[in-house]
Amino acid sequence: MRTMLKGIAASDGMACGRVYRFVEPDLTIEKRSITNLDYELNRFHQALEAAVSEIETIKTRATKTLGADGAQVFSAHIAMLQDPEVIGAVEAQVTAEHVNAEFALANVAADYEQRLKKLEHNTYMQERVTDLHDVIKRVTAHLLGVKLPNLSLLTEPVVVVTHDLIPSDTVSVDAKYILAFVTDLGGRTSHSSILARSLNIPAVVGTQDATTQLADGATVIVNGTMGNVINNPSQQEQAAAQQKMRERAANMRRLATLRHHTTTSKDGVGVMLAANMGTASDIPNVLKNGAEAVGLMRTEFLYMDSEQLPTEDEQFAIYKQVVQALAPRPVVIRTLDIGGDKPLPYLKQKPEANPFLGARAIRESLAHQNIFRSQLRALLRASAYGNLRIMFPMIATLDEFRQAKAIYDDERSKLTTAEVPLGKIAVGMMVEVPAAAMLADRFAQEVDFMSIGTNDLIGYTMAADRTNQDVAYLYQPYHPAILRLVDRIITAGHAAGIPVAMCGEMAGDPIAVPLLLGMGLDEFSMGAGAILKTRQLIGQLNAKDLQSLVETALNSASTSQEVITMVQAAVPGVLTQN
Ligand code: PEP
Ligand code: MG
């Protein structure tokens, strides 16, 4: 039966294909008594072999995306499955107690885990517990005849339907096998959405129940521009969607020709188009999409993907790799922005009633200076290898900026004394707290650059949690109140002679781009997937004409809808999305 699911339009485009449910299966194990021992032992060995061969495939894919070091963990997984001690213990239990292999495996794994946990001071061994769970789950799935979904094992293009995506689900994914993402949870700024946009994959998020409504293998049409999913579409609908996909692919090929161009409006106003990135594995995508700079590297993932604080040297290696690979492009690396929607379990933060209003970002860095100083040292050391800029997140008061800058200056002078080679570094701030936006003129006297973080600025200005779907309707980038704040920040920066960038999602939004260009924004930083489309759009706009559009939007509009109507009237035909 044809049904339609509604969600949030998270990444543009249409896709038609078969559903791949990326959902944890039921792996409940029951104890059974066994009569045919040979059969059972053979079943166990086959499951082990199947698991090893799957991990080999994942490892090959991961080597491509993460490099040999990043894929190292999979060699450890294979070694665990070939450990004679583990295999022998399972065989012994099956043989002695006449129990099924999955039951014996679970017992042996539990024993092994207990032993690892006893070595509580050995962090390396503690990390092996997570690896153990992973490999045991894989063998158990084979023994139970249950398919364990894994995005790295895809061999044909599918529509991935999942509860929510976390960064580790997607690190070794080959984007060519993903037609679209559909999730139960999330909003436009959740990880799934950001990832989909950076890879240019259509996505609908926050559908609430896609994982229960959509069956594995069912045909669906995902409309990431409208935010809906058609389950079991008619032949006619499928044909229309396929046509749209072909048009989209042709447009992508046209856009690819703009890769090595700079970005200039029709009347010759030049701006910088930059990429947002999260880990070093984003580098190829940043380059492929023709970014002129990186306007935001979020460093949270480096901390979140680890089970303990990354060391200064570990961070240095990654920052160096990023600035070096992207040189001579400027790369803005943001200091740690944890808290809010990005908790760090090993930091043991106190539970808070309002995490978004609590110990987040620069507040945490100033409270835990050892962590902050180690990150700054790693960044300073990496500055010798490229064009690095440092940015502090969530600055609310001048005092916070001054404290952070003083710590930076202190670490810089210590490294200079130690004769460590350092590059020239601009130090700036994110403007994402309304208080900082209101006082932007004062901040502009002290910072080297400002970057507007609209994801939070909109959330805090509209008093709407950016992750709460029930208040998603308040998440209005074109609201005149937001536009006035953005314009105020740009004007304040220019009056002080410093550049103003934007690295929130609004910077790549086709309705917002004409307004931001008219306001004089210097740098637009966005998910890499939006860069070429935005370059094309800016090339069709007359920056001068847009100034009167901005005036009207700022002074005469009262609602977001009025602003949208004004933009569409001012740039007719330009804003068609596919
Ligand atoms: C923002 O708030 O706009 C921003 C870019 O930062 P994040 O999304 O990481 O909070
Ligand atoms: Mg933010």
Short mmCIF file of C-alpha atoms in Angstrom, two decimals, residues 5-246:
data_model
loop_
_atom_site.label_atom_id
_atom_site.label_comp_id
_atom_site.label_asym_id
_atom_site.label_seq_id
_atom_site.Cartn_x
_atom_site.Cartn_y
_atom_site.Cartn_z
CA LEU A 5 5.91 9.70 5.87
CA LYS A 6 6.66 13.26 6.78
CA GLY A 7 9.90 14.49 8.28
CA ILE A 8 12.34 17.36 8.18
CA ALA A 9 13.91 18.29 4.85
CA ALA A 10 17.57 17.84 5.78
CA SER A 11 19.46 17.54 2.53
CA ASP A 12 18.16 18.49 -0.93
CA GLY A 13 17.38 16.17 -3.78
CA MET A 14 15.24 13.20 -4.67
CA ALA A 15 16.12 9.52 -4.65
CA CYS A 16 14.22 6.39 -5.53
CA GLY A 17 15.45 3.00 -4.39
CA ARG A 18 15.20 0.08 -2.01
CA VAL A 19 15.20 0.37 1.76
CA TYR A 20 18.17 -0.87 3.78
CA ARG A 21 17.18 -0.88 7.45
CA PHE A 22 20.22 0.02 9.51
CA VAL A 23 18.76 -1.10 12.82
CA GLU A 24 20.18 -3.24 15.64
CA PRO A 25 18.61 -6.71 15.22
CA ASP A 26 17.39 -8.88 18.08
CA LEU A 27 20.34 -11.03 19.17
CA THR A 28 18.71 -12.75 22.15
CA ILE A 29 20.41 -16.08 22.83
CA GLU A 30 18.62 -19.15 24.14
CA LYS A 31 20.32 -22.17 25.65
CA ARG A 32 19.67 -25.33 23.64
CA SER A 33 21.00 -28.83 24.15
CA ILE A 34 22.88 -30.32 21.27
CA THR A 35 23.06 -33.91 20.10
CA ASN A 36 25.12 -33.61 16.93
CA LEU A 37 28.40 -32.18 18.27
CA ASP A 38 30.24 -32.23 14.93
CA TYR A 39 27.46 -30.26 13.30
CA GLU A 40 27.51 -27.68 16.08
CA LEU A 41 31.30 -27.23 16.02
CA ASN A 42 31.21 -26.93 12.26
CA ARG A 43 28.48 -24.27 12.52
CA PHE A 44 30.70 -22.35 14.97
CA HIS A 45 33.70 -22.44 12.62
CA GLN A 46 31.62 -21.33 9.67
CA ALA A 47 30.30 -18.38 11.66
CA LEU A 48 33.86 -17.43 12.66
CA GLU A 49 35.01 -17.55 9.05
CA ALA A 50 32.06 -15.52 7.83
CA ALA A 51 32.73 -12.89 10.51
CA VAL A 52 36.43 -12.68 9.64
CA SER A 53 35.67 -12.26 5.96
CA GLU A 54 33.18 -9.45 6.74
CA ILE A 55 35.71 -7.64 8.89
CA GLU A 56 38.28 -7.98 6.07
CA THR A 57 35.85 -6.19 3.74
CA ILE A 58 35.19 -3.45 6.30
CA LYS A 59 38.92 -3.10 6.82
CA THR A 60 39.57 -2.66 3.10
CA ARG A 61 36.92 0.06 2.88
CA ALA A 62 38.17 1.75 6.06
CA THR A 63 41.74 1.77 4.76
CA LYS A 64 40.52 3.81 1.80
CA THR A 65 38.69 6.38 3.93
CA LEU A 66 40.82 6.42 7.10
CA GLY A 67 44.25 5.25 5.97
CA ALA A 68 46.12 2.23 7.30
CA ASP A 69 46.39 3.61 10.84
CA GLY A 70 42.67 4.30 11.11
CA ALA A 71 41.85 0.79 9.89
CA GLN A 72 44.24 -0.83 12.37
CA VAL A 73 41.44 -1.59 14.81
CA PHE A 74 39.95 -4.08 12.35
CA SER A 75 43.15 -6.11 12.33
CA ALA A 76 42.80 -6.33 16.11
CA HIS A 77 39.20 -7.55 15.63
CA ILE A 78 40.34 -10.30 13.27
CA ALA A 79 43.09 -11.34 15.69
CA MET A 80 40.49 -11.71 18.45
CA LEU A 81 38.42 -14.06 16.30
CA GLN A 82 41.49 -16.15 15.55
CA ASP A 83 42.60 -16.35 19.18
CA PRO A 84 43.09 -20.11 19.88
CA GLU A 85 42.28 -19.57 23.55
CA VAL A 86 38.81 -18.19 22.79
CA ILE A 87 38.08 -20.75 20.07
CA GLY A 88 39.30 -23.61 22.28
CA ALA A 89 37.17 -22.47 25.23
CA VAL A 90 34.00 -22.38 23.11
CA GLU A 91 34.70 -25.80 21.60
CA ALA A 92 35.39 -27.25 25.06
CA GLN A 93 32.13 -25.92 26.45
CA VAL A 94 30.02 -27.10 23.49
CA THR A 95 31.62 -30.56 23.76
CA ALA A 96 31.50 -30.92 27.55
CA GLU A 97 28.05 -29.46 28.19
CA HIS A 98 26.30 -30.25 24.89
CA VAL A 99 25.14 -26.67 24.53
CA ASN A 100 24.67 -24.58 21.41
CA ALA A 101 27.64 -22.59 20.12
CA GLU A 102 26.10 -19.12 20.57
CA PHE A 103 25.36 -19.90 24.22
CA ALA A 104 28.93 -21.15 24.83
CA LEU A 105 30.36 -18.16 22.98
CA ALA A 106 28.38 -15.75 25.16
CA ASN A 107 29.73 -17.46 28.32
CA VAL A 108 33.31 -17.44 27.10
CA ALA A 109 33.01 -13.79 26.07
CA ALA A 110 31.57 -12.85 29.47
CA ASP A 111 34.54 -14.56 31.19
CA TYR A 112 36.99 -12.83 28.91
CA GLU A 113 35.34 -9.49 29.58
CA GLN A 114 35.59 -9.99 33.33
CA ARG A 115 39.30 -10.66 32.98
CA LEU A 116 39.82 -7.55 30.85
CA LYS A 117 37.85 -5.45 33.30
CA LYS A 118 40.04 -6.57 36.19
CA LEU A 119 42.97 -4.90 34.48
CA GLU A 120 41.35 -1.62 35.33
CA HIS A 121 44.52 0.44 35.20
CA ASN A 122 45.36 -0.74 31.76
CA THR A 123 43.48 1.60 29.42
CA TYR A 124 44.54 -0.35 26.36
CA MET A 125 42.83 -3.46 27.76
CA GLN A 126 39.73 -1.47 28.72
CA GLU A 127 39.35 -0.38 25.13
CA ARG A 128 39.53 -4.03 24.06
CA VAL A 129 36.20 -4.62 25.87
CA THR A 130 34.42 -2.50 23.23
CA ASP A 131 36.22 -4.40 20.48
CA LEU A 132 35.23 -7.69 22.10
CA HIS A 133 31.52 -6.73 22.10
CA ASP A 134 31.79 -5.80 18.47
CA VAL A 135 33.32 -9.07 17.27
CA ILE A 136 31.18 -11.32 19.47
CA LYS A 137 28.06 -9.58 18.15
CA ARG A 138 29.16 -10.30 14.60
CA VAL A 139 29.77 -14.05 15.19
CA THR A 140 26.55 -14.38 17.21
CA ALA A 141 24.58 -12.80 14.37
CA HIS A 142 25.93 -15.43 11.98
CA LEU A 143 25.10 -18.24 14.40
CA LEU A 144 21.54 -16.94 14.80
CA GLY A 145 21.17 -16.45 11.06
CA VAL A 146 20.45 -12.75 11.62
CA LYS A 147 21.79 -10.11 9.25
CA LEU A 148 23.88 -7.53 11.08
CA PRO A 149 23.48 -4.33 9.12
CA ASN A 150 26.68 -2.49 8.34
CA LEU A 151 27.00 0.47 6.05
CA SER A 152 30.54 -0.51 5.12
CA LEU A 153 29.31 -3.78 3.62
CA LEU A 154 26.91 -2.26 1.11
CA THR A 155 27.47 -3.44 -2.43
CA GLU A 156 24.62 -1.69 -4.23
CA PRO A 157 22.98 1.73 -3.87
CA VAL A 158 20.23 1.78 -1.20
CA VAL A 159 18.12 4.14 0.87
CA VAL A 160 19.47 3.87 4.42
CA VAL A 161 16.68 3.93 7.03
CA THR A 162 17.87 4.26 10.60
CA HIS A 163 17.03 5.54 14.05
CA ASP A 164 19.83 8.11 14.03
CA LEU A 165 23.40 8.15 12.77
CA ILE A 166 26.47 8.65 14.89
CA PRO A 167 29.87 9.55 13.41
CA SER A 168 31.33 6.06 13.93
CA ASP A 169 28.51 4.48 11.86
CA THR A 170 29.58 6.43 8.87
CA VAL A 171 33.36 6.78 8.92
CA SER A 172 34.01 3.95 6.50
CA VAL A 173 30.97 4.37 4.31
CA ASP A 174 31.34 4.54 0.56
CA ALA A 175 28.96 7.36 -0.44
CA LYS A 176 28.28 5.85 -3.85
CA TYR A 177 26.17 3.13 -2.22
CA ILE A 178 23.90 5.55 -0.40
CA LEU A 179 21.01 7.00 -2.39
CA ALA A 180 19.44 8.75 0.59
CA PHE A 181 19.16 8.77 4.38
CA VAL A 182 15.90 8.57 6.30
CA THR A 183 16.00 8.76 10.11
CA ASP A 184 13.56 8.59 13.02
CA LEU A 185 15.38 11.26 15.02
CA GLY A 186 17.34 14.42 14.40
CA GLY A 187 16.86 17.90 13.02
CA ARG A 188 18.52 19.96 10.29
CA THR A 189 21.66 20.40 12.39
CA SER A 190 22.05 16.84 13.70
CA HIS A 191 25.04 14.75 12.61
CA SER A 192 22.98 12.77 10.07
CA SER A 193 21.85 15.94 8.33
CA ILE A 194 25.26 17.59 8.30
CA LEU A 195 26.84 14.43 6.93
CA ALA A 196 24.18 14.03 4.24
CA ARG A 197 24.63 17.60 3.09
CA SER A 198 28.40 17.38 3.05
CA LEU A 199 28.16 14.28 0.82
CA ASN A 200 25.32 15.72 -1.27
CA ILE A 201 22.99 12.85 -0.40
CA PRO A 202 19.24 13.60 -0.12
CA ALA A 203 17.96 13.14 3.45
CA VAL A 204 14.75 13.31 5.45
CA VAL A 205 15.24 13.22 9.22
CA GLY A 206 13.00 13.28 12.28
CA THR A 207 10.26 11.09 10.77
CA GLN A 208 9.68 9.54 14.24
CA ASP A 209 8.93 6.04 12.98
CA ALA A 210 10.54 5.36 9.59
CA THR A 211 12.33 2.31 11.02
CA THR A 212 9.02 0.71 11.94
CA GLN A 213 7.04 1.90 8.91
CA LEU A 214 9.51 0.97 6.18
CA ALA A 215 10.34 -2.67 5.45
CA ASP A 216 13.73 -3.92 4.28
CA GLY A 217 13.78 -4.02 0.49
CA ALA A 218 10.64 -1.88 0.02
CA THR A 219 10.77 0.70 -2.76
CA VAL A 220 10.62 4.31 -1.57
CA ILE A 221 11.00 7.81 -2.98
CA VAL A 222 12.86 10.17 -0.66
CA ASN A 223 12.28 13.86 -1.26
CA GLY A 224 14.95 15.67 0.73
CA THR A 225 13.79 19.08 -0.51
CA MET A 226 10.20 18.68 0.67
CA GLY A 227 10.96 16.43 3.65
CA ASN A 228 8.80 13.43 2.78
CA VAL A 229 9.15 9.75 1.93
CA ILE A 230 6.71 7.82 -0.27
CA ASN A 231 6.52 4.13 0.60
CA ASN A 232 5.52 1.82 -2.29
CA PRO A 233 5.15 4.59 -4.88
CA SER A 234 3.26 4.03 -8.15
CA GLN A 235 5.16 3.19 -11.36
CA GLN A 236 4.45 6.70 -12.58
CA GLU A 237 5.88 8.28 -9.44
CA GLN A 238 8.96 6.10 -9.71
CA ALA A 239 9.53 7.11 -13.32
CA ALA A 240 9.17 10.81 -12.42
CA ALA A 241 11.62 10.41 -9.53
CA GLN A 242 14.13 8.62 -11.76
CA GLN A 243 13.89 11.50 -14.23
CA LYS A 244 14.57 13.99 -11.40
CA MET A 245 17.58 11.91 -10.35
CA ARG A 246 18.98 12.02 -13.88
#
